[in-house]
Every structure is written in C-alpha cells, then in structure tokens.
Coordinates of C-alpha atoms and ligand atoms in Angstrom, one line a residue:
X1 CA 108.8 98.3 93.0
X2 CA 108.5 97.0 89.6
X3 CA 105.4 98.0 87.6
X4 CA 101.7 96.5 88.4
X5 CA 100.0 96.2 84.8
X6 CA 97.6 98.5 83.1
X7 CA 94.3 96.8 83.7
X8 CA 95.4 96.0 87.3
X9 CA 96.0 99.5 88.7
X10 CA 92.9 100.8 89.4
X11 CA 92.6 97.6 92.2
X12 CA 95.9 98.6 93.9
X13 CA 94.3 102.5 93.8
X14 CA 91.3 101.1 94.4
X15 CA 93.0 98.5 97.8
X16 CA 95.9 101.9 99.1
X17 CA 92.0 104.4 98.8
X18 CA 89.4 101.9 101.2
X19 CA 92.6 100.8 103.3
X20 CA 95.0 103.8 104.8
X21 CA 97.5 103.9 106.5
X22 CA 97.9 100.4 106.0
X23 CA 101.0 100.0 103.8
X24 CA 101.7 96.4 105.1
X25 CA 99.1 95.9 103.2
X26 CA 100.1 97.4 100.0
X27 CA 102.4 95.9 99.7
X28 CA 101.1 92.5 100.5
X29 CA 99.0 93.4 97.5
X30 CA 101.6 95.4 95.5
X31 CA 103.2 91.5 95.4
X32 CA 100.9 89.6 94.0
X33 CA 98.9 92.3 92.0
X34 CA 102.4 92.5 90.6
X35 CA 102.9 88.8 89.1
X36 CA 99.0 88.4 88.1
X37 CA 99.7 91.3 84.5
X38 CA 100.8 88.2 82.8
X39 CA 97.9 86.1 84.1
X40 CA 95.4 88.4 82.8
X41 CA 97.5 88.2 79.2
X42 CA 97.0 85.0 79.1
X43 CA 93.5 84.5 80.9
X44 CA 91.8 87.6 80.4
X45 CA 88.1 86.6 82.3
X46 CA 89.7 87.2 85.2
X47 CA 89.2 89.8 85.0
X48 CA 85.7 89.8 85.0
X49 CA 83.3 89.7 88.1
X50 CA 85.0 92.1 90.0
X51 CA 87.1 88.6 90.4
X52 CA 90.3 90.3 91.7
X53 CA 88.9 93.1 93.5
X54 CA 86.8 90.6 95.2
X55 CA 90.0 88.7 96.3
X56 CA 91.7 92.0 97.4
X57 CA 88.8 92.4 100.1
X58 CA 88.9 90.4 103.5
X59 CA 85.5 88.5 103.3
X60 CA 84.4 89.5 107.2
X61 CA 87.4 91.5 109.7
X62 CA 86.5 90.9 113.6
X63 CA 87.8 93.9 116.0
X64 CA 87.8 93.7 120.0
X65 CA 88.8 94.6 123.6
X66 CA 90.3 92.4 125.5
X67 CA 89.2 93.5 129.1
X68 CA 92.6 91.4 131.3
X69 CA 93.6 91.8 135.2
X70 CA 97.0 91.8 135.4
X71 CA 99.0 91.0 138.9
X72 CA 98.8 94.4 140.2
X73 CA 95.4 93.9 140.2
X74 CA 95.1 96.6 137.4
X75 CA 93.4 96.0 134.5
X76 CA 94.4 96.8 130.9
X77 CA 93.2 96.9 127.7
X78 CA 94.5 95.3 124.6
X79 CA 92.7 95.8 121.1
X80 CA 91.9 92.0 119.6
X81 CA 91.7 91.4 115.2
X82 CA 90.2 88.0 113.5
X83 CA 90.2 89.2 109.9
X84 CA 88.6 86.0 107.6
X85 CA 89.6 86.7 104.5
X86 CA 89.1 84.2 102.3
X87 CA 86.7 80.9 102.2
X88 CA 87.0 79.1 98.7
X89 CA 89.1 76.4 99.4
X90 CA 87.8 75.8 103.1
X91 CA 87.2 77.1 107.0
X92 CA 89.9 80.1 107.0
X93 CA 92.9 79.2 108.6
X94 CA 95.8 81.1 110.0
X95 CA 97.3 82.1 113.3
X96 CA 97.0 84.2 116.1
X97 CA 99.7 86.9 116.5
X98 CA 100.8 88.7 120.7
X99 CA 103.1 91.7 120.0
X100 CA 103.1 95.4 120.2
X101 CA 103.1 96.3 116.4
X102 CA 99.8 94.3 115.6
X103 CA 96.9 96.6 113.8
X104 CA 94.7 96.0 111.2
X105 CA 97.0 96.8 108.6
X106 CA 99.2 93.9 109.9
X107 CA 96.6 91.0 110.6
X108 CA 95.1 91.6 107.0
X109 CA 98.6 91.1 105.0
X110 CA 98.6 87.9 107.1
X111 CA 95.2 87.1 106.3
X112 CA 96.4 87.9 102.2
X113 CA 99.2 85.8 102.8
X114 CA 97.8 83.5 104.2
X115 CA 95.3 82.6 101.6
X116 CA 97.6 81.7 98.5
X117 CA 99.6 80.2 100.9
X118 CA 96.9 77.9 101.7
X119 CA 96.1 77.3 98.4
X120 CA 99.6 76.0 96.9
X121 CA 99.5 73.5 100.5
X122 CA 96.9 71.8 98.3
X123 CA 95.0 71.3 101.1
X124 CA 91.4 72.4 102.0
X125 CA 91.5 75.2 103.7
X126 CA 91.0 79.1 102.9
X127 CA 92.7 82.3 104.6
X128 CA 92.6 83.8 107.7
X129 CA 95.2 85.2 110.2
X130 CA 94.1 87.3 113.5
X131 CA 96.2 88.4 116.7
X132 CA 96.3 91.6 119.5
X133 CA 97.6 94.1 120.8
X134 CA 99.2 92.8 123.8
X135 CA 102.7 92.4 124.3
X136 CA 103.7 88.9 126.6
X137 CA 107.6 89.8 127.3
X138 CA 107.6 90.5 131.1
X139 CA 104.3 88.6 132.0
X140 CA 103.7 85.9 134.6
X141 CA 101.8 82.7 132.8
X142 CA 98.7 83.6 135.5
X143 CA 98.2 87.5 133.3
X144 CA 98.8 84.5 129.9
X145 CA 96.8 82.9 131.1
X146 CA 93.6 86.1 132.2
X147 CA 95.1 88.1 129.0
X148 CA 93.5 84.7 126.7
X149 CA 90.8 83.9 128.6
X150 CA 89.1 87.1 128.2
X151 CA 90.7 87.2 124.5
X152 CA 88.5 83.9 123.8
X153 CA 85.2 84.9 125.5
X154 CA 84.8 87.2 122.7
X155 CA 86.2 85.4 119.7
X156 CA 84.8 81.6 120.7
X157 CA 81.7 82.7 118.8
X158 CA 83.6 84.0 115.3
X159 CA 85.0 80.3 115.1
X160 CA 84.7 76.2 114.2
X161 CA 86.7 73.8 112.8
X162 CA 84.1 74.8 109.8
X163 CA 84.0 78.1 110.3
X164 CA 87.6 79.0 111.5
X165 CA 90.5 77.3 113.1
X166 CA 93.5 79.7 114.9
X167 CA 96.8 78.3 115.5
X168 CA 100.0 80.4 116.6
X169 CA 101.9 82.8 114.9
X170 CA 104.3 85.4 116.6
X171 CA 104.5 85.8 120.5
X172 CA 101.8 82.1 120.5
X173 CA 103.5 79.2 120.6
X174 CA 101.8 75.9 122.6
X175 CA 101.4 77.7 125.7
X176 CA 98.9 80.1 124.8
X177 CA 97.4 77.8 122.2
X178 CA 96.3 75.6 125.2
X179 CA 94.5 78.5 127.2
X180 CA 93.0 80.3 124.1
X181 CA 91.6 75.8 123.5
X182 CA 90.5 75.7 127.2
X183 CA 88.0 78.7 127.4
X184 CA 86.2 77.9 123.7
X185 CA 86.1 74.4 125.0
X186 CA 84.1 75.9 128.4
X187 CA 82.7 78.0 126.3
X188 CA 81.0 76.2 124.1
X189 CA 80.9 72.5 126.5
X190 CA 82.3 70.8 123.4
X191 CA 85.6 68.9 122.5
X192 CA 85.4 69.7 119.2
X193 CA 89.7 69.3 119.1
X194 CA 90.1 70.5 114.4
X195 CA 89.3 73.8 115.8
X196 CA 92.5 74.4 117.7
X197 CA 95.6 73.8 115.7
X198 CA 99.3 73.7 117.6
X199 CA 97.8 71.4 120.0
X200 CA 100.5 70.1 122.5
X201 CA 100.1 65.8 122.0
X202 CA 98.2 66.3 125.4
X203 CA 94.8 67.0 124.1
X204 CA 94.8 66.2 120.7
X205 CA 98.2 67.7 119.0
X206 CA 100.3 67.0 115.7
X207 CA 103.6 65.3 115.9
X208 CA 105.8 67.6 113.7
X209 CA 103.5 70.7 113.5
X210 CA 106.2 72.3 116.5
X211 CA 108.9 71.6 114.1
X212 CA 107.4 71.8 110.5
X213 CA 107.5 75.5 109.3
X214 CA 111.3 75.7 110.1
X215 CA 111.6 72.2 108.8
X216 CA 109.5 72.9 105.8
X217 CA 111.6 76.2 104.8
X218 CA 114.6 73.7 104.9
X219 CA 113.2 70.8 102.6
X220 CA 112.0 74.1 99.9
X221 CA 115.0 75.9 99.8
X222 CA 116.9 73.1 99.9
X223 CA 115.1 71.6 96.8
X224 CA 115.6 74.8 95.0
X225 CA 119.3 74.4 95.5
X226 CA 119.1 71.3 93.8
X227 CA 118.3 73.1 90.6
X228 CA 121.4 74.3 90.4
X229 CA 122.9 71.0 90.9
X230 CA 123.5 72.1 94.7
X231 CA 122.5 71.5 98.3
X232 CA 122.8 72.6 102.1
X233 CA 126.0 69.8 103.1
X234 CA 129.1 72.5 103.5
X235 CA 127.6 75.6 103.4
X236 CA 126.9 78.9 106.0
X237 CA 123.8 79.6 106.9
X238 CA 122.0 83.1 109.0
X239 CA 118.8 82.9 110.3
X240 CA 117.5 85.8 111.7
X241 CA 115.4 85.0 114.5
X242 CA 115.3 82.1 118.2
X243 CA 111.6 81.4 117.8
X244 CA 109.8 78.5 116.1
X245 CA 110.4 79.2 113.1
X246 CA 114.1 80.0 113.6
X247 CA 114.9 76.9 116.2
X248 CA 113.3 74.4 114.1
X249 CA 114.9 76.0 110.5
X250 CA 118.6 75.5 112.8
X251 CA 117.7 71.5 113.7
X252 CA 116.7 70.9 109.9
X253 CA 119.9 73.0 108.0
X254 CA 122.7 71.9 111.0
X255 CA 121.2 67.0 109.0
X256 CA 121.7 68.8 105.9
X257 CA 125.5 69.0 106.5
X258 CA 124.6 73.3 106.8
X259 CA 126.7 74.9 109.8
X260 CA 124.4 78.1 111.0
X261 CA 126.7 81.2 112.2
X262 CA 124.6 83.5 113.5
X263 CA 120.6 84.2 115.7
X264 CA 119.8 87.0 116.6
X265 CA 115.9 88.7 118.8
X266 CA 114.4 91.6 119.1
X267 CA 117.7 93.5 121.1
X268 CA 120.4 91.9 118.9
X269 CA 122.3 88.6 116.9
X270 CA 124.8 85.9 117.9
X271 CA 128.2 85.0 116.3
X272 CA 128.8 81.9 116.5
X273 CA 132.5 81.5 114.5
X274 CA 131.7 77.1 115.5
X275 CA 128.5 77.1 114.2
X276 CA 125.6 78.0 116.9
X277 CA 124.6 75.2 119.7
X278 CA 120.7 74.2 119.3
X279 CA 121.2 72.7 122.2
X280 CA 122.0 76.0 124.9
X281 CA 120.0 77.7 121.9
X282 CA 117.2 75.7 122.8
X283 CA 117.5 76.4 126.3
X284 CA 117.4 79.6 126.8
X285 CA 114.7 80.6 124.6
X286 CA 112.3 77.4 125.6
X287 CA 112.6 77.0 128.5
X288 CA 113.6 79.5 130.2
X289 CA 112.9 82.3 127.9
X290 CA 116.1 85.1 128.2
X291 CA 117.7 87.0 125.8
X292 CA 120.2 86.0 122.7
X293 CA 122.3 87.6 124.0
X294 CA 122.6 84.8 127.0
X295 CA 123.9 82.7 124.7
X296 CA 127.3 83.7 124.0
X297 CA 127.7 85.1 127.7
X298 CA 127.2 81.5 127.8
X299 CA 128.6 80.0 125.0
X300 CA 132.0 81.8 125.4
X301 CA 134.6 81.0 123.0
X302 CA 134.1 82.2 119.8
X303 CA 131.1 83.6 120.4
X304 CA 130.0 86.9 119.8
X305 CA 126.5 88.9 120.3
X306 CA 125.4 92.8 118.6
X307 CA 122.8 95.1 119.7
X308 CA 120.4 96.4 117.0
X309 CA 121.2 99.5 117.7
X310 CA 125.1 98.6 116.6
X311 CA 124.8 96.5 113.0
X312 CA 122.8 94.2 111.2
X313 CA 123.2 90.3 110.9
X314 CA 123.2 90.9 107.3
X315 CA 126.2 91.6 107.8
X316 CA 127.7 88.7 108.7
X317 CA 128.9 86.8 105.3
X318 CA 127.5 83.5 104.8
X319 CA 125.6 81.0 101.7
X320 CA 122.2 80.8 102.5
X321 CA 120.1 84.0 104.5
X322 CA 116.6 82.7 105.7
X323 CA 115.0 85.8 107.9
X324 CA 113.1 84.1 110.2
X325 CA 112.2 87.4 112.4
X326 CA 108.9 89.2 111.0
X327 CA 108.8 91.5 108.3
X328 CA 110.2 94.2 106.5
X329 CA 113.6 92.6 108.6
X330 CA 115.8 92.7 106.4
X331 CA 116.1 95.8 103.8
X332 CA 117.2 97.1 100.5
X333 CA 120.7 97.9 101.7
X334 CA 120.3 94.9 103.7
X335 CA 120.6 92.2 100.0
X336 CA 123.2 94.5 98.8
X337 CA 125.5 93.6 101.3
X338 CA 124.7 89.6 101.5
X339 CA 125.0 89.8 97.7
X340 CA 128.4 91.6 97.8
X341 CA 129.2 88.7 100.2
X342 CA 128.3 85.8 97.6
X343 CA 124.9 84.6 99.6
X344 CA 123.6 82.4 97.4
X345 CA 120.5 81.3 98.2
X346 CA 117.2 82.8 100.5
X347 CA 114.9 81.6 102.3
X348 CA 112.4 83.6 104.0
X349 CA 111.1 81.4 106.6
X350 CA 109.1 84.6 108.4
X351 CA 105.9 86.4 105.9
X352 CA 106.9 88.8 103.4
X353 CA 110.5 89.7 105.5
X354 CA 112.1 91.0 102.8
X355 CA 111.3 94.3 101.3
X356 CA 110.5 94.8 97.2
X357 CA 113.6 96.6 97.1
X358 CA 115.5 93.9 98.4
X359 CA 113.4 91.3 96.3
X360 CA 114.8 93.0 93.6
X361 CA 118.1 93.4 93.9
X362 CA 118.8 89.0 94.5
X363 CA 116.4 88.6 91.5
X364 CA 118.8 91.0 89.1
X365 CA 121.8 89.5 90.7
X366 CA 120.8 85.9 89.8
X367 CA 120.7 84.7 94.2
X368 CA 118.2 82.0 93.4
X369 CA 114.8 83.6 96.4
X370 CA 111.9 82.0 98.0
X371 CA 108.9 83.7 98.9
X372 CA 107.7 83.3 102.4
X373 CA 104.4 81.8 100.9
X374 CA 105.3 79.4 99.7
X375 CA 109.1 78.3 101.3
X376 CA 106.9 78.6 105.5
X377 CA 103.9 77.2 103.8
X378 CA 105.1 73.7 106.1
X379 CA 103.6 75.5 109.0
X380 CA 99.7 75.6 107.4
X381 CA 100.3 72.4 105.6
X382 CA 101.2 70.6 109.2
X383 CA 98.0 71.9 110.6
X384 CA 95.8 71.0 108.1
X385 CA 97.1 67.9 108.8
X386 CA 96.4 68.4 112.4
X387 CA 93.1 69.3 111.6
X388 CA 92.6 65.3 109.5
X389 CA 94.1 62.8 112.5
X390 CA 91.5 65.5 114.7
X391 CA 88.6 64.3 111.9
X392 CA 89.3 60.6 112.4
X393 CA 90.0 60.4 115.6
X394 CA 93.8 59.1 114.6
X395 CA 97.2 60.1 115.4
X396 CA 100.1 59.8 113.2
X397 CA 103.5 58.8 114.2
X398 CA 105.9 61.5 113.9
X399 CA 108.0 59.8 110.4
X400 CA 104.6 59.7 108.9
X401 CA 103.8 63.1 109.4
X402 CA 107.1 64.0 108.6
X403 CA 107.2 62.9 105.4
X404 CA 104.5 63.9 104.5
X405 CA 105.0 67.8 105.4
X406 CA 108.4 66.7 103.1
X407 CA 105.9 65.5 99.5
X408 CA 103.9 68.6 100.5
X409 CA 106.9 71.4 100.4
X410 CA 108.8 69.1 96.8
X411 CA 105.7 69.4 95.5
X412 CA 104.9 73.4 96.3
X413 CA 108.1 73.9 95.2
X414 CA 107.5 72.0 92.1
X415 CA 104.4 74.1 91.7
X416 CA 106.4 77.4 92.1
X417 CA 108.9 76.0 89.7
X418 CA 106.9 74.6 87.0
X419 CA 104.7 78.2 87.4
X420 CA 107.5 80.8 86.6
X421 CA 108.5 78.7 83.8
X422 CA 105.3 78.5 82.3
X423 CA 104.7 81.9 82.8
X424 CA 107.3 82.9 81.2
X425 CA 109.7 83.9 83.9
X426 CA 112.8 80.8 84.2
X427 CA 113.4 80.6 88.1
X428 CA 110.6 84.0 89.4
X429 CA 109.6 81.6 92.9
X430 CA 107.5 84.8 93.8
X431 CA 105.5 85.4 90.5
X432 CA 105.4 80.9 90.6
X433 CA 103.7 81.0 94.2
X434 CA 101.8 84.3 93.0
X435 CA 100.1 83.3 90.1
X436 CA 100.4 79.0 91.2
X437 CA 97.9 80.3 94.4
X438 CA 96.2 82.9 92.7
X439 CA 94.6 80.8 90.6
X440 CA 93.7 77.9 92.9
X441 CA 91.7 80.3 95.1
X442 CA 90.4 82.5 91.8
X443 CA 89.3 78.8 90.2
X444 CA 86.4 78.2 92.9
X445 CA 85.8 81.8 93.5
X446 CA 84.7 82.2 89.9
X447 CA 82.3 78.6 90.2
X448 CA 81.4 79.5 94.0
X449 CA 79.2 83.2 91.7
X450 CA 80.3 86.3 93.1
X451 CA 79.7 86.5 97.1
Ligands
NDP1 P1 108.1 83.0 117.7 O1 107.1 84.5 118.5 O2 108.6 82.2 118.1 O3 109.4 84.1 117.3 C1 109.2 85.0 116.8 C2 111.4 85.8 117.0 O4 111.7 86.5 115.7 C3 111.9 85.9 118.3 O5 113.6 85.6 118.0 C4 111.4 87.4 118.2 O6 112.7 88.5 118.9 C5 111.9 87.5 116.9 N1 110.9 88.8 116.6 C6 110.1 89.0 116.4 N2 109.6 90.4 116.3 C7 110.9 91.5 115.5 C8 110.9 92.7 115.4 N3 110.2 93.0 115.1 N4 112.0 92.8 115.0 C9 113.4 92.0 114.8 N5 113.2 90.2 116.1 C10 111.5 90.4 116.4 O7 107.0 83.5 116.4 P2 107.9 82.6 114.8 O8 108.9 82.0 114.7 O9 106.5 81.3 115.2 O10 107.4 83.0 113.4 C11 108.2 83.8 113.1 C12 107.8 84.1 111.9 O11 107.9 82.9 111.4 C13 106.2 85.3 111.5 O12 106.5 86.0 110.4 C14 105.5 84.7 111.4 O13 104.4 85.1 111.5 C15 105.9 83.6 110.8 N6 105.6 82.1 110.1 C16 105.6 81.4 111.3 C17 104.9 80.2 111.3 C18 104.7 79.0 112.8 O14 104.3 78.2 112.1 N7 104.9 79.3 113.6 C19 103.8 79.5 110.5 C20 104.1 80.3 108.9 C21 104.7 81.7 108.9 P3 112.2 89.0 120.7 O15 111.5 87.5 120.9 O16 113.2 89.3 120.9 O17 110.9 89.7 120.4

C-alpha cells in the first residue's frame, strides 16, 4: 500500500483500534486517507475540530435480530444492519445487501464509501448502507417476503424520506424492495414514496433506475477513454458478475460497439468468443434465476464455462475490465495478468472490487483506472432523481432520466479529472474522487459545527 501522511497516521491507527476485526472498513479508510495528504498540506484547517476523525465515525449504527419462519415451519434467525454514516449533505442514502458474508465491518465500509460517492453526484444526499447475512439463494418467494417483512418490522422506525432512504444492492432487487416498502407503508400508515428507491414503476419508481449503475459506469469509462483519444468501439471487454450492475454494463458497452467476451457469477465464469448474448443472459439470470453455467450449455458452440476453483475471469485477455460483482474480487495477481494481456482501462462497477495491490499495479503500469466511488455513482444519482420525482409527484420519460444520468456522470468524471490535476496527480482518478468527495462533505460539516 502507498504511504499515508504522518499527520493522518494516528487517525488510521485509531480507526483500526476502535473497529477491530473489520478489514474491509480499514481498507476503505486507508484508501481515502492516502489521498488526503495533499489536501491537508494545502488546506491544514481540515485537521481542526477532529473533522477527519468525525468523518471516519458513523453517526449511528443499528444492529438487530430478524426472526422469520421458513417454508418447513422452522424458525430462522438472521442479523440486520443499518449504518447511518453521514448526513451532512442530506438524508442517509444507500442500498441494502442480502448476502451471507454481510457483517458490520462490510456495511461500515460500504457506508463510508457511499458518503463520498453521494457527495460526488452533487445531489443533496448523505451516506448510509444496510443489509443482512440472509442468503436469498434457494429461498422461495414466500420466504423472501416473510424475511423482508420481519426485517422492516424493526428497521421502519429508523427510516423516513427526510431521514434515511434505502435502495437495492447485492441480493436486493425490485422484488425485495417491493416487500420492504409494502411493510413500511403498512406499519406507518402512510404512502411515503420517497423512503425507498429502486421501486417498480407501478408504485413510484423511476425509469432508468434499474439500468443506471451499469450505464453510468459505461459513460464514465467512455469519458476516460476519450481523454486518450479512444473509445469502446471494437474493444474486447470483460465484465465480472451477472447481476444488476453487470447486465446493464454489458447492454451499454454493446451499444457503444464494445465486444463483451466474458461474465461470471460466484460459481465461475463463461467465455463467449462470439460475444455475450444479452437476451439469453437476461433470461437465465433475471427470469429463471439460474447459474451461469447454463449460459454455456444453452449457447453451445463458441461458449464455455470455467468453474471458480479452476481459474479467474481476469485470465481472459481484454482491452477493458469492468469488475461488477463484489469487493476484493480482483487481486494484485489478477491485475498483473490483465496488464500482461494488454488491458488499457478498468472501470469499477462494484464497490471496492480491486485490492490495494491491484490498484497500485494498474496505476504503476499507466492503465486508466476508474474507482467505484466515482464510476458506479450513477445508481445512487438516479435514486436521487427518483426521490425528486416522488417529491414533485412527477414521472419523467426514460430519455429524460437517462439524459440527466449522462450529464451527472460526465460531471463526476470531469470533477475527478480536474481535482487530480489541481492536486498534482494528473490522471489519478482515485485521488480525484477521494479529494472531490471529501471536500464537499468536509465543507458542509465545518459549517454545521461540532455535531
Ligand atoms: P446482484 O446481486 O444483482 O449481482 C451480484 C453479482 O455478483 C452476481 O452475479 C453474484 O453471483 C456476484 N457475486 C456476489 N458476491 C460474490 C462473491 N462473493 N464472489 C463472486 N461473485 C459474487 O448485485 P448488484 O449487481 O446490484 O451489485 C454488484 C456490485 O455493485 C456490488 O459491489 C454492489 O455494492 C455494487 N453497486 C450496486 C449498485 C446498484 O445500483 N445495484 C450501485 C452501486 C454499486 P451469485 O449470484 O452467484 O452470488
């Protein structure tokens, strides 16, 4: 890892001490503090009033029991989390994740990242994140509904359209949001559309929200490629994952003329030399909810499946890599393979998918690197547009919403690019994103006093 300015080292040491056993949270804080050395050198007042220490401490952390009854009549117990990280810019905003790996450290890392990401969008939203160690795989629709209702029976008292506004993330899509919003509405006896985003169109959702994260990442990477006079057209692209973010990344990259040759899920990856057939992938993943090996089986010639324990998707040679599954899925070794195979750009659709070693390898090799904090902000930006539509009881067209998304992503790209130049690190989007996000949050916090 790169070094941290000595004035900031005690802050990291204290974060590590107070949040023992939470490596993902330490990693996320480390990465931001690494970028802040140049900021405090130029603007030492950010060291006053323990401002940076306060930014690293969540405003509130809620942990609760979620008891529910499965289809066999057995009682199951999961743990629920909501970390309300920072509300200096607006109500807490960030998704809910259902995955067996979820613990408080993972939710804290996501909430911390979310705070800066949301600031980068320029929209009036603070940062938060939540979820549960519930594993939705193999659960019936009725079990998913009972689980969501039990979760919301506790969580509802901590939410509100002016307080905390959740959305989806891994394992949480339109179906789960419907069940959670339904229970919230019932318990509060009010139709408060703006308390959740990622809703279906039928009850107050926004057009283009489903597509927004993947489309947004594609816009960001396209803008980054343009700075070197190139584009997606004709490039070989590998996208990991095959969930919401991956699928709409594939869709947008294909519309720009990029050729997607591989994607994955947690069981392994598929390579399709003829280019991924998106309609087939959507049928397998969104309709049938099957494993990725089904893709190779149904697609036939030219496509093959490799199990997760037999290789890495990053072994597939490509020009552009877009990790869109989960944190730390792309290691230093994977980065070295990608670089050897001639990768020119990486756009993070997932949150913190590249390890610090991988990021360093890309930067040292001059590979253009778009950090998730900036590149995947299109989802939450469109969530803020959903809140705006709900507040004005309006509903925009797809084109209108997508045009706003494209403008926001261009703005985020330019802000990261210019901030990196201003702080003497041209082309370093990691530094640009961390600094631009930090300055927005820190300025608001300074004005609000010690709270
Ligand atoms: P989905 O649940 O829709 O899809 C997740 C995909 O990643 C699935 O293909 C899943 O495979 C795979 N995956 C998840 N965990 C692992 C793992 N531990 N190892 C290997 N593969 C894994 O989630 P999203 O597409 O919504 O989210 C993907 C990433 O994007 C996350 O990091 C999320 O935080 C981030 N993100 C999402 C946003 C959104 O709007 N949805 C916004 C911004 C960021 P399997 O089905 O086998 O588990």
